[in-house]
Short mmCIF file of C-alpha atoms and ligand atoms in Angstrom, two decimals:
data_model
loop_
_atom_site.label_atom_id
_atom_site.label_comp_id
_atom_site.label_asym_id
_atom_site.label_seq_id
_atom_site.Cartn_x
_atom_site.Cartn_y
_atom_site.Cartn_z
CA MET A 1 -327.74 -146.32 -146.22
CA ILE A 2 -324.32 -147.53 -146.82
CA LYS A 3 -323.61 -144.74 -148.61
CA LYS A 4 -324.59 -141.85 -145.34
CA SER A 5 -323.03 -144.30 -143.36
CA VAL A 6 -319.55 -143.98 -145.38
CA PHE A 7 -320.08 -140.47 -145.08
CA ILE A 8 -320.45 -140.14 -141.50
CA LEU A 9 -317.36 -142.50 -140.91
CA VAL A 10 -315.09 -140.79 -143.31
CA LEU A 11 -316.10 -137.27 -141.40
CA ILE A 12 -315.41 -139.07 -137.87
CA GLY A 13 -312.22 -140.15 -139.46
CA THR A 14 -311.53 -136.75 -141.02
CA LEU A 15 -312.59 -134.68 -138.08
CA MET A 16 -310.06 -137.29 -135.73
CA VAL A 17 -307.02 -136.50 -138.17
CA ILE A 18 -308.03 -132.70 -138.05
CA ALA A 19 -307.93 -133.25 -134.62
CA GLY A 20 -305.01 -134.79 -134.50
CA ILE A 21 -302.97 -132.03 -137.28
CA ILE A 22 -303.71 -129.51 -134.46
CA TYR A 23 -302.94 -131.76 -131.33
CA TRP A 24 -299.34 -132.08 -133.20
CA ILE A 25 -298.98 -128.70 -133.72
CA PHE A 26 -300.04 -126.90 -130.81
CA GLY A 27 -300.05 -129.94 -127.88
CA GLY A 28 -297.64 -129.27 -124.80
CA ILE A 29 -296.76 -125.64 -126.38
CA GLU A 30 -295.46 -122.81 -124.12
CA VAL A 31 -294.55 -119.53 -124.92
CA LYS A 32 -292.37 -117.62 -121.99
CA LEU A 33 -290.07 -114.57 -121.47
CA VAL A 34 -286.49 -115.67 -120.23
CA GLY A 35 -286.17 -114.26 -117.34
CA GLU A 36 -288.43 -112.05 -115.35
CA ASN A 37 -291.81 -110.45 -116.41
CA GLU A 38 -290.41 -107.42 -114.75
CA ILE A 39 -287.03 -105.80 -114.45
CA ASN A 40 -284.79 -103.28 -113.09
CA VAL A 41 -282.09 -101.90 -115.23
CA THR A 42 -278.76 -100.16 -114.10
CA TYR A 43 -279.40 -96.53 -115.28
CA LYS A 44 -276.54 -95.97 -118.42
CA SER A 45 -276.23 -99.77 -118.31
CA ASP A 46 -276.30 -101.56 -121.55
CA TYR A 47 -279.67 -103.09 -121.91
CA ASN A 48 -280.33 -106.44 -123.74
CA ASP A 49 -283.22 -108.39 -123.54
CA GLU A 50 -283.12 -111.55 -122.13
CA GLY A 51 -285.88 -113.19 -125.10
CA PHE A 52 -287.93 -115.15 -125.30
CA LYS A 53 -288.70 -119.01 -125.28
CA ILE A 54 -290.85 -121.82 -127.02
CA THR A 55 -291.19 -125.18 -126.01
CA LYS A 56 -293.42 -128.49 -126.69
CA TYR A 57 -293.50 -130.50 -123.84
CA ASP A 58 -290.11 -128.89 -122.44
CA ASN A 59 -287.89 -129.57 -125.61
CA GLU A 60 -287.13 -126.03 -127.60
CA VAL A 61 -289.11 -125.19 -130.35
CA SER A 62 -286.85 -124.57 -133.70
CA GLU A 63 -286.66 -120.98 -134.80
CA LYS A 64 -287.53 -121.97 -138.69
CA ARG A 65 -291.15 -122.99 -137.22
CA TYR A 66 -292.32 -119.24 -135.82
CA ARG A 67 -291.32 -115.83 -136.91
CA TYR A 68 -291.60 -112.30 -134.10
CA GLU A 69 -291.46 -108.77 -134.40
CA THR A 70 -290.43 -107.34 -130.86
CA LYS A 71 -291.11 -103.69 -129.90
CA SER A 72 -289.06 -101.72 -127.64
CA ASN A 73 -289.07 -97.93 -126.22
CA VAL A 74 -286.47 -98.83 -123.70
CA ASP A 75 -283.85 -95.36 -122.79
CA THR A 76 -281.27 -96.65 -119.91
CA ASN A 77 -280.26 -93.05 -120.32
CA ILE A 78 -282.90 -91.50 -118.61
CA LEU A 79 -285.23 -93.10 -115.53
CA GLY A 80 -288.34 -94.32 -115.71
CA GLU A 81 -290.79 -97.60 -116.83
CA TYR A 82 -290.61 -98.74 -120.44
CA GLU A 83 -291.56 -102.47 -121.99
CA THR A 84 -290.27 -104.63 -124.38
CA VAL A 85 -293.41 -106.86 -126.21
CA TYR A 86 -292.61 -109.71 -128.53
CA TYR A 87 -295.26 -110.77 -131.23
CA ILE A 88 -294.99 -113.86 -132.23
CA LYS A 89 -296.41 -115.86 -134.88
CA TYR A 90 -296.90 -119.51 -134.33
CA PHE A 91 -298.41 -121.26 -137.52
CA LEU A 92 -301.40 -119.16 -137.46
CA LYS A 93 -301.60 -118.49 -133.63
CA THR A 94 -299.96 -114.95 -132.14
CA TYR A 95 -298.47 -114.61 -128.94
CA GLU A 96 -298.06 -111.17 -127.30
CA LEU A 97 -295.49 -111.32 -124.14
CA LYS A 98 -294.77 -108.32 -122.78
CA ARG A 99 -291.91 -107.34 -120.01
CA ILE A 100 -291.85 -104.27 -118.07
CA VAL A 101 -288.26 -102.35 -117.62
CA HIS A 102 -286.92 -99.94 -115.10
CA VAL A 103 -284.74 -98.22 -115.62
CA VAL A 104 -283.06 -97.48 -112.20
CA ASP A 105 -280.50 -95.83 -110.46
CA ASN A 106 -279.04 -98.33 -108.21
CA VAL A 107 -275.24 -98.08 -107.85
CA GLU A 108 -274.07 -96.51 -104.23
CA PRO A 109 -271.81 -93.58 -104.71
CA GLU A 110 -267.75 -94.22 -104.74
CA ILE A 111 -266.08 -92.98 -101.47
CA THR A 112 -262.05 -92.47 -102.41
CA THR A 113 -259.66 -91.49 -99.81
CA ASN A 114 -255.65 -90.42 -99.22
CA ILE A 115 -254.90 -93.53 -96.71
CA GLU A 116 -256.18 -96.94 -96.71
CA SER A 117 -255.41 -97.32 -93.09
CA ILE A 118 -254.77 -94.64 -90.05
CA GLU A 119 -251.64 -95.34 -88.52
CA LYS A 120 -251.31 -94.73 -84.80
CA ASP A 121 -248.76 -94.79 -81.67
CA TYR A 122 -249.21 -97.79 -79.92
CA CYS A 123 -249.14 -96.22 -76.69
CA THR A 124 -250.36 -92.48 -76.75
CA LYS A 125 -252.67 -93.60 -79.67
CA LYS A 126 -251.81 -90.04 -81.24
CA VAL A 127 -252.41 -90.55 -84.94
CA LEU A 128 -248.94 -90.79 -86.77
CA SER A 129 -250.38 -90.77 -90.45
CA LYS A 130 -252.06 -87.78 -93.00
CA ASP A 131 -255.28 -86.47 -91.96
CA LEU A 132 -257.64 -88.39 -93.79
CA GLU A 133 -259.15 -86.57 -96.95
CA TYR A 134 -262.11 -88.34 -98.99
CA ASN A 135 -264.49 -87.49 -101.74
CA ALA A 136 -267.19 -89.06 -103.17
CA ILE A 137 -268.63 -89.58 -106.86
CA ASP A 138 -272.13 -90.97 -107.46
CA ASN A 139 -273.02 -92.36 -110.78
CA TYR A 140 -276.35 -89.97 -111.13
CA ASP A 141 -275.29 -87.28 -108.49
CA GLY A 142 -272.32 -86.70 -109.46
CA ASP A 143 -270.21 -85.24 -106.80
CA VAL A 144 -271.45 -85.93 -103.36
CA THR A 145 -268.39 -85.18 -101.09
CA ASP A 146 -270.70 -82.74 -99.01
CA LYS A 147 -273.22 -85.44 -97.88
CA VAL A 148 -270.00 -88.18 -96.87
CA THR A 149 -270.90 -88.93 -93.01
CA LYS A 150 -267.93 -89.72 -90.75
CA GLU A 151 -268.16 -91.64 -87.52
CA GLU A 152 -265.59 -93.35 -85.28
CA ASN A 153 -265.12 -96.69 -83.56
CA GLU A 154 -262.24 -98.40 -81.98
CA GLU A 155 -261.92 -100.04 -85.22
CA GLY A 156 -261.42 -96.60 -87.20
CA VAL A 157 -263.65 -94.39 -89.07
CA ILE A 158 -266.89 -94.73 -91.17
CA LEU A 159 -267.46 -92.96 -94.40
CA THR A 160 -270.90 -93.28 -95.37
CA VAL A 161 -273.02 -91.15 -98.03
CA THR A 162 -276.57 -91.56 -99.72
CA ASP A 163 -277.46 -90.38 -103.04
CA ASN A 164 -280.92 -89.37 -103.91
CA ASN A 165 -282.33 -92.52 -105.18
CA GLY A 166 -281.48 -94.31 -101.68
CA ASN A 167 -278.28 -96.22 -102.32
CA VAL A 168 -275.84 -96.41 -99.49
CA GLY A 169 -272.06 -96.31 -100.16
CA THR A 170 -269.32 -96.82 -97.35
CA LYS A 171 -265.56 -97.06 -96.49
CA ASN A 172 -264.04 -98.12 -93.14
CA ILE A 173 -260.49 -96.54 -93.04
CA LEU A 174 -259.45 -98.89 -89.85
CA TYR A 175 -257.03 -98.26 -87.70
CA THR A 176 -253.36 -100.00 -87.63
CA TYR A 177 -251.46 -99.68 -84.72
CA THR A 178 -247.00 -99.47 -84.83
CA GLU A 179 -245.46 -102.04 -82.63
CA LYS A 180 -245.46 -102.38 -78.45
CA PRO A 181 -242.50 -101.28 -77.70
CA LYS A 182 -240.83 -104.12 -75.14
CA ASP A 183 -240.89 -103.88 -71.35
CA LYS A 184 -237.71 -102.13 -69.73
CA PHE A 185 -236.56 -103.32 -66.23
CA THR A 186 -234.39 -101.21 -64.44
CA LEU A 187 -232.24 -101.68 -61.05
CA ASN A 188 -233.18 -98.61 -58.85
CA GLY A 189 -229.87 -96.77 -57.84
CA SER A 190 -226.37 -98.05 -58.70
CA SER A 191 -225.57 -100.51 -60.63
CA THR A 192 -222.48 -100.78 -58.96
CA MET A 193 -223.01 -99.79 -54.84
CA TYR A 194 -220.48 -99.72 -51.99
CA VAL A 195 -220.98 -101.09 -48.56
CA ALA A 196 -219.09 -100.28 -45.38
CA LYS A 197 -218.09 -103.21 -43.79
CA GLY A 198 -220.47 -104.39 -40.84
CA SER A 199 -222.87 -102.00 -42.32
CA LYS A 200 -226.76 -103.02 -42.81
CA PHE A 201 -226.98 -103.36 -46.89
CA SER A 202 -230.94 -101.86 -47.86
CA ASP A 203 -231.17 -103.34 -51.79
CA PRO A 204 -233.13 -100.01 -53.64
CA GLY A 205 -234.16 -102.90 -55.91
CA THR A 206 -235.77 -102.65 -58.90
CA THR A 207 -238.82 -100.99 -61.28
CA TYR A 208 -240.80 -102.33 -63.89
CA LYS A 209 -242.22 -100.70 -66.77
CA ASP A 210 -244.22 -102.05 -69.70
CA GLY A 211 -243.00 -100.53 -72.67
CA CYS A 212 -245.27 -97.39 -72.86
CA GLY A 213 -243.35 -96.54 -69.09
CA VAL A 214 -245.79 -97.81 -67.16
CA LYS A 215 -245.01 -98.95 -63.94
CA MET A 216 -245.82 -102.71 -63.63
CA ASP A 217 -246.65 -105.07 -60.34
CA VAL A 218 -243.95 -107.97 -61.22
CA LYS A 219 -243.14 -110.92 -59.61
CA VAL A 220 -239.10 -110.31 -59.43
CA SER A 221 -236.80 -113.17 -58.61
CA THR A 222 -233.62 -112.21 -56.68
CA SER A 223 -230.59 -114.28 -56.21
CA GLY A 224 -227.55 -113.80 -54.74
CA SER A 225 -226.82 -111.82 -51.34
CA VAL A 226 -224.31 -109.61 -49.79
CA ASP A 227 -222.12 -110.38 -46.73
CA THR A 228 -221.52 -107.12 -45.23
CA SER A 229 -219.65 -108.82 -42.66
CA LYS A 230 -217.23 -109.97 -45.11
CA ASN A 231 -215.46 -108.23 -47.83
CA GLY A 232 -215.69 -108.53 -51.34
CA ASP A 233 -217.75 -108.35 -54.61
CA TYR A 234 -221.24 -109.53 -54.55
CA LYS A 235 -223.66 -109.59 -57.49
CA ILE A 236 -227.37 -110.13 -56.98
CA THR A 237 -229.40 -110.57 -60.36
CA TYR A 238 -233.31 -109.82 -60.26
CA THR A 239 -235.77 -111.53 -62.76
CA ALA A 240 -238.98 -110.96 -64.10
CA ASN A 241 -240.81 -111.93 -66.99
CA ASP A 242 -237.37 -113.14 -68.45
CA LEU A 243 -235.34 -109.80 -68.28
CA THR A 244 -232.91 -110.00 -66.00
CA VAL A 245 -230.44 -106.85 -64.32
CA THR A 246 -227.62 -107.21 -62.20
CA ARG A 247 -226.10 -105.57 -59.83
CA LYS A 248 -222.75 -105.30 -58.24
CA VAL A 249 -222.49 -104.73 -54.63
CA THR A 250 -218.82 -104.38 -53.01
CA VAL A 251 -218.45 -104.59 -48.89
CA TYR A 252 -215.53 -102.83 -47.72
CA THR A 253 -213.64 -101.07 -44.74
CA PRO A 254 -213.61 -97.97 -44.62
CA SER A 255 -211.22 -95.55 -43.37
CA THR A 256 -210.98 -94.84 -40.13
CA ASN A 257 -209.08 -91.36 -40.27
CA THR A 258 -206.88 -91.73 -37.84
CA GLY A 259 -203.21 -91.98 -38.00
CA GLY A 260 -200.32 -91.70 -35.69
CA SER A 261 -197.42 -89.44 -38.43
CA VAL A 262 -200.65 -87.62 -40.69
CA SER A 263 -202.51 -86.90 -37.60
CA GLY A 264 -204.02 -83.25 -37.87
CA LYS A 265 -203.25 -83.08 -42.07
CA VAL A 266 -206.50 -82.85 -44.19
CA ILE A 267 -205.91 -83.65 -47.58
CA TYR A 268 -208.42 -81.58 -49.69
CA LEU A 269 -209.03 -83.65 -53.31
CA THR A 270 -210.46 -81.91 -56.28
CA PHE A 271 -212.14 -82.40 -59.21
CA ASP A 272 -212.37 -79.86 -61.91
CA ASP A 273 -214.55 -79.75 -65.41
CA GLY A 274 -216.80 -82.55 -64.90
CA PRO A 275 -219.11 -83.31 -64.47
CA GLY A 276 -218.81 -85.54 -67.36
CA SER A 277 -218.31 -89.62 -68.78
CA TYR A 278 -216.13 -90.28 -65.51
CA THR A 279 -217.62 -88.67 -62.81
CA GLU A 280 -219.58 -91.62 -62.29
CA ARG A 281 -216.86 -93.85 -61.87
CA VAL A 282 -214.87 -91.00 -59.76
CA LEU A 283 -218.12 -90.64 -57.43
CA ASN A 284 -217.94 -94.60 -57.17
CA THR A 285 -214.60 -94.65 -55.85
CA LEU A 286 -214.60 -91.89 -53.73
CA ASN A 287 -217.73 -94.17 -52.16
CA LYS A 288 -216.03 -97.17 -52.39
CA TYR A 289 -213.18 -95.79 -49.16
CA GLY A 290 -215.33 -93.56 -47.79
CA VAL A 291 -213.52 -90.48 -48.50
CA LYS A 292 -214.97 -87.08 -49.47
CA ALA A 293 -213.81 -84.29 -52.38
CA THR A 294 -215.41 -80.65 -53.95
CA PHE A 295 -216.11 -80.88 -57.30
CA PHE A 296 -215.21 -77.77 -59.55
CA VAL A 297 -218.03 -78.39 -61.99
CA THR A 298 -218.93 -76.81 -65.33
CA HIS A 299 -221.38 -77.04 -67.61
CA GLN A 300 -219.11 -78.04 -70.50
CA PHE A 301 -220.87 -82.04 -71.11
CA GLY A 302 -224.50 -80.78 -70.79
CA SER A 303 -226.12 -84.45 -70.56
CA TYR A 304 -223.88 -84.75 -67.74
CA VAL A 305 -224.54 -81.66 -65.23
CA ASN A 306 -227.16 -83.53 -63.28
CA LEU A 307 -224.19 -85.14 -61.52
CA ILE A 308 -223.60 -82.76 -59.77
CA LYS A 309 -227.06 -83.52 -57.63
CA LYS A 310 -225.39 -87.22 -57.69
CA GLU A 311 -221.64 -85.30 -56.36
CA TYR A 312 -224.22 -83.43 -53.34
CA GLU A 313 -225.98 -85.95 -52.24
CA GLN A 314 -223.44 -87.80 -51.81
CA GLY A 315 -221.80 -85.36 -49.44
CA HIS A 316 -219.10 -83.85 -51.55
CA SER A 317 -218.45 -80.29 -51.78
CA VAL A 318 -219.61 -78.62 -55.78
CA ALA A 319 -218.25 -75.48 -56.46
CA VAL A 320 -218.32 -72.73 -59.39
CA HIS A 321 -215.75 -73.45 -62.20
CA SER A 322 -217.00 -71.90 -65.22
CA TYR A 323 -220.05 -72.57 -67.13
CA THR A 324 -218.54 -72.45 -70.61
CA HIS A 325 -214.82 -72.90 -69.82
CA ASN A 326 -214.29 -70.80 -72.37
CA TRP A 327 -211.22 -68.49 -72.21
CA ASN A 328 -213.11 -65.19 -73.47
CA ILE A 329 -214.73 -65.00 -70.11
CA TYR A 330 -212.10 -63.15 -69.07
CA LYS A 331 -212.60 -60.22 -72.15
CA SER A 332 -214.66 -58.53 -68.90
CA VAL A 333 -215.46 -58.38 -65.14
CA ASP A 334 -218.99 -58.88 -66.23
CA ALA A 335 -218.44 -61.67 -68.67
CA TYR A 336 -216.89 -63.64 -66.13
CA VAL A 337 -219.96 -63.10 -63.82
CA ASN A 338 -222.44 -63.83 -66.03
CA ASP A 339 -220.52 -66.74 -67.08
CA PHE A 340 -220.18 -67.62 -63.09
CA ASN A 341 -223.76 -66.69 -62.42
CA LYS A 342 -224.98 -69.34 -64.60
CA MET A 343 -223.10 -72.08 -63.50
CA ASN A 344 -223.83 -70.97 -59.66
CA ALA A 345 -227.74 -71.13 -60.76
CA ASP A 346 -226.63 -74.70 -62.49
CA ILE A 347 -225.79 -75.53 -58.62
CA GLU A 348 -228.54 -73.65 -56.57
CA LYS A 349 -230.79 -76.06 -59.02
CA TYR A 350 -229.51 -79.52 -58.33
CA THR A 351 -227.94 -78.18 -54.73
CA GLY A 352 -231.12 -76.21 -53.21
CA SER A 353 -228.58 -73.63 -52.93
CA LYS A 354 -226.09 -71.13 -54.58
CA SER A 355 -222.11 -72.34 -53.69
CA LYS A 356 -219.86 -69.20 -52.37
CA ILE A 357 -216.53 -70.78 -53.43
CA PHE A 358 -215.27 -71.17 -57.09
CA ARG A 359 -211.56 -71.84 -58.96
CA PHE A 360 -210.71 -69.74 -61.46
CA PRO A 361 -210.15 -71.62 -64.70
CA GLY A 362 -206.68 -71.65 -65.34
CA GLY A 363 -206.22 -71.17 -61.98
CA SER A 364 -205.75 -67.29 -60.32
CA SER A 365 -202.34 -66.68 -61.59
CA ASN A 366 -203.31 -67.69 -65.07
CA THR A 367 -201.74 -65.31 -67.57
CA VAL A 368 -204.08 -66.48 -70.78
CA SER A 369 -206.36 -63.86 -69.46
CA LYS A 370 -203.79 -61.24 -70.40
CA SER A 371 -204.67 -61.49 -73.88
CA TYR A 372 -208.49 -60.72 -73.18
CA ALA A 373 -208.34 -57.88 -70.70
CA LYS A 374 -205.46 -56.30 -68.45
CA GLY A 375 -205.61 -56.92 -64.87
CA VAL A 376 -208.78 -58.17 -65.03
CA VAL A 377 -208.45 -61.61 -62.93
CA LYS A 378 -207.47 -59.20 -60.24
CA ALA A 379 -210.75 -56.96 -60.80
CA ILE A 380 -212.79 -59.92 -60.79
CA ALA A 381 -211.16 -61.06 -57.31
CA SER A 382 -211.78 -58.48 -55.81
CA ARG A 383 -215.10 -58.37 -56.99
CA MET A 384 -215.74 -61.73 -55.60
CA THR A 385 -213.90 -61.36 -52.68
CA SER A 386 -216.49 -58.11 -51.81
CA GLU A 387 -219.55 -60.33 -52.41
CA GLY A 388 -218.41 -62.97 -50.20
CA TYR A 389 -217.16 -65.59 -52.28
CA GLN A 390 -214.00 -67.22 -51.62
CA TYR A 391 -211.87 -68.39 -54.53
CA PHE A 392 -209.24 -71.84 -54.23
CA ASP A 393 -206.06 -72.42 -56.05
CA TRP A 394 -204.01 -75.84 -55.08
CA ASP A 395 -200.85 -76.51 -53.44
CA VAL A 396 -200.70 -80.52 -54.69
CA ASP A 397 -200.54 -80.60 -58.89
CA SER A 398 -201.68 -84.14 -60.20
CA GLY A 399 -200.68 -82.93 -63.31
CA ASP A 400 -203.42 -84.60 -65.25
CA ALA A 401 -204.32 -81.69 -67.13
CA ALA A 402 -200.99 -81.36 -68.48
CA GLY A 403 -200.99 -84.97 -70.24
CA ALA A 404 -199.13 -87.26 -66.54
CA SER A 405 -199.25 -91.01 -67.07
CA ARG A 406 -201.44 -92.85 -64.22
CA SER A 407 -197.99 -93.35 -62.31
CA LYS A 408 -197.05 -89.86 -62.46
CA ILE A 409 -200.35 -89.07 -61.18
CA TYR A 410 -199.96 -91.32 -58.67
CA SER A 411 -196.77 -90.07 -57.25
CA ASN A 412 -197.45 -86.87 -57.94
CA VAL A 413 -200.39 -86.98 -55.55
CA VAL A 414 -199.56 -89.62 -53.37
CA ASN A 415 -195.75 -87.38 -52.32
CA GLY A 416 -197.60 -83.99 -52.66
CA VAL A 417 -199.29 -84.43 -49.78
CA LYS A 418 -196.37 -85.77 -47.69
CA ASN A 419 -195.04 -82.33 -48.07
CA CYS A 420 -198.15 -79.72 -48.25
CA SER A 421 -199.03 -77.13 -45.78
CA LYS A 422 -203.08 -76.63 -46.77
CA CYS A 423 -202.75 -79.74 -48.96
CA ILE A 424 -205.32 -78.98 -51.95
CA VAL A 425 -204.75 -81.63 -54.30
CA LEU A 426 -205.43 -80.59 -57.89
CA MET A 427 -207.74 -83.26 -60.61
CA HIS A 428 -209.62 -83.52 -63.04
CA ASP A 429 -212.50 -85.90 -63.49
CA ILE A 430 -212.62 -85.72 -67.10
CA LYS A 431 -209.15 -87.04 -67.07
CA SER A 432 -209.24 -91.08 -68.06
CA ASN A 433 -205.48 -91.57 -66.65
CA THR A 434 -206.58 -89.75 -63.01
CA VAL A 435 -209.97 -91.75 -63.19
CA ASN A 436 -208.09 -94.81 -63.32
CA GLU A 437 -205.91 -94.48 -61.26
CA LEU A 438 -207.47 -92.56 -58.17
CA ASP A 439 -208.43 -96.52 -57.10
CA ASN A 440 -204.84 -96.77 -56.41
CA ILE A 441 -204.15 -93.16 -55.05
CA LEU A 442 -206.94 -93.74 -52.84
CA ARG A 443 -205.82 -97.28 -51.09
CA GLU A 444 -202.69 -95.89 -50.62
CA LEU A 445 -203.85 -92.47 -48.66
CA THR A 446 -206.70 -94.06 -46.66
CA SER A 447 -204.05 -96.93 -46.03
CA LYS A 448 -202.11 -94.33 -44.25
CA GLY A 449 -204.55 -93.23 -42.39
CA TYR A 450 -204.69 -89.39 -44.00
CA LYS A 451 -208.01 -86.97 -43.09
CA PHE A 452 -210.13 -85.67 -46.48
CA GLY A 453 -212.02 -82.72 -45.91
CA THR A 454 -213.90 -80.70 -48.28
CA LEU A 455 -213.92 -77.23 -49.06
CA ASN A 456 -216.43 -74.27 -47.79
CA VAL A 457 -215.73 -70.83 -47.76
CA ASN A 458 -214.44 -71.01 -44.54
CA SER A 459 -212.03 -73.41 -45.42
CA PRO A 460 -207.79 -72.63 -45.70
CA THR A 461 -207.58 -71.09 -48.74
CA VAL A 462 -203.86 -71.50 -51.30
CA HIS A 463 -203.95 -68.54 -53.42
CA HIS A 464 -200.90 -68.04 -56.41
CA LYS A 465 -200.00 -65.03 -57.28
CA ILE A 466 -202.18 -63.27 -59.36
CA ALA A 467 -200.48 -62.78 -62.95
CA ASN A 468 -202.98 -60.50 -64.64
ZN1 LIG B 1 -210.02 -76.23 -65.57
#
């Protein structure tokens, strides 16, 4: 009895020990893959499996306690489904872990462009940069440039390309803009105006444009005023959006054009060789004294030719001098007439009609023409007069073409008009001495009460003796 019960006890004890050992070995054991059981691997990439992990109550089991084998057929050079399997022996037990591996093309095609942004002009929105060029390469499909689609919106161009496996590549090329040009605030009319005393001054105002040249309605504040009952210089200042422009207005007493000792005499001031850079000053000075003159014009200073319009609009006579003012116009009658007609076409463009009067370069008595063609001036004069044109020389020479000083020009003119018969005064609006002295000359002549006239085809002529 005792033997049997001892045996049972020993047996129970042994079973408990075995159970204890089994529990000690396998209790709390977990065998798991590291990472997901099913994964995607990029085509042509290096594939390294993350492996597995054995834990016992969350503590990693030493590698000494198990052995394992791996089988894997993964080939990242070919798209498809593969598997990696681990066979793990832990004591007497074998665990099998399997990971499904998909080799996939999950790389989007790459678009490259010749420019990274498209520059546009702020105002015109015109494209300034090179034309956009692009190509697209896919890791699996190769060159997919043909498949690129181009879409435009306000911000730029969006290039999109989808490869055969549905991967989408995009590239945004944004628009950039040049800097916004500054606003422009300008005077209407001249910056220097002359107003006759007692007349009404009407302000031509200003124009405000944004940097792109679009007229803007902005608030303009004006300071200063003109008292036309009092001679003097007045200043008007206009301000809009921090921009300021100023106009000078001179109130003057106009010449009365009457006078005892000089009554009956008419002075024809003539200005040759312009329009040029001084012509506007000449016009302002003439305006200041209310004097009208005659301009024998040229096309020598191209950017000023449009001043012919102003000469005409201010009541002066505009007449032909020469388009080129080159002596070789005297090589033949035709050469002269061609040059003459070109100038008269300019005059027509700015005044609405051709002029019937002219002045020979060098005057009708010039001898320079001799070295170009014998008798040419005579031939020109007879042809032109037969066609109804009239030419004018002069009987008062300011001397400015020969380089006279200001005081000499003054005395030549002021003394010259005392003794002239027709009083056609030769001056040049391209000579600074003349332009600088003109105010003094006009002050003197107007204060003496001379009358001034402009030349037309019926005016009294002064003709020198034709020398060739
Ligand atoms: Zn000339």
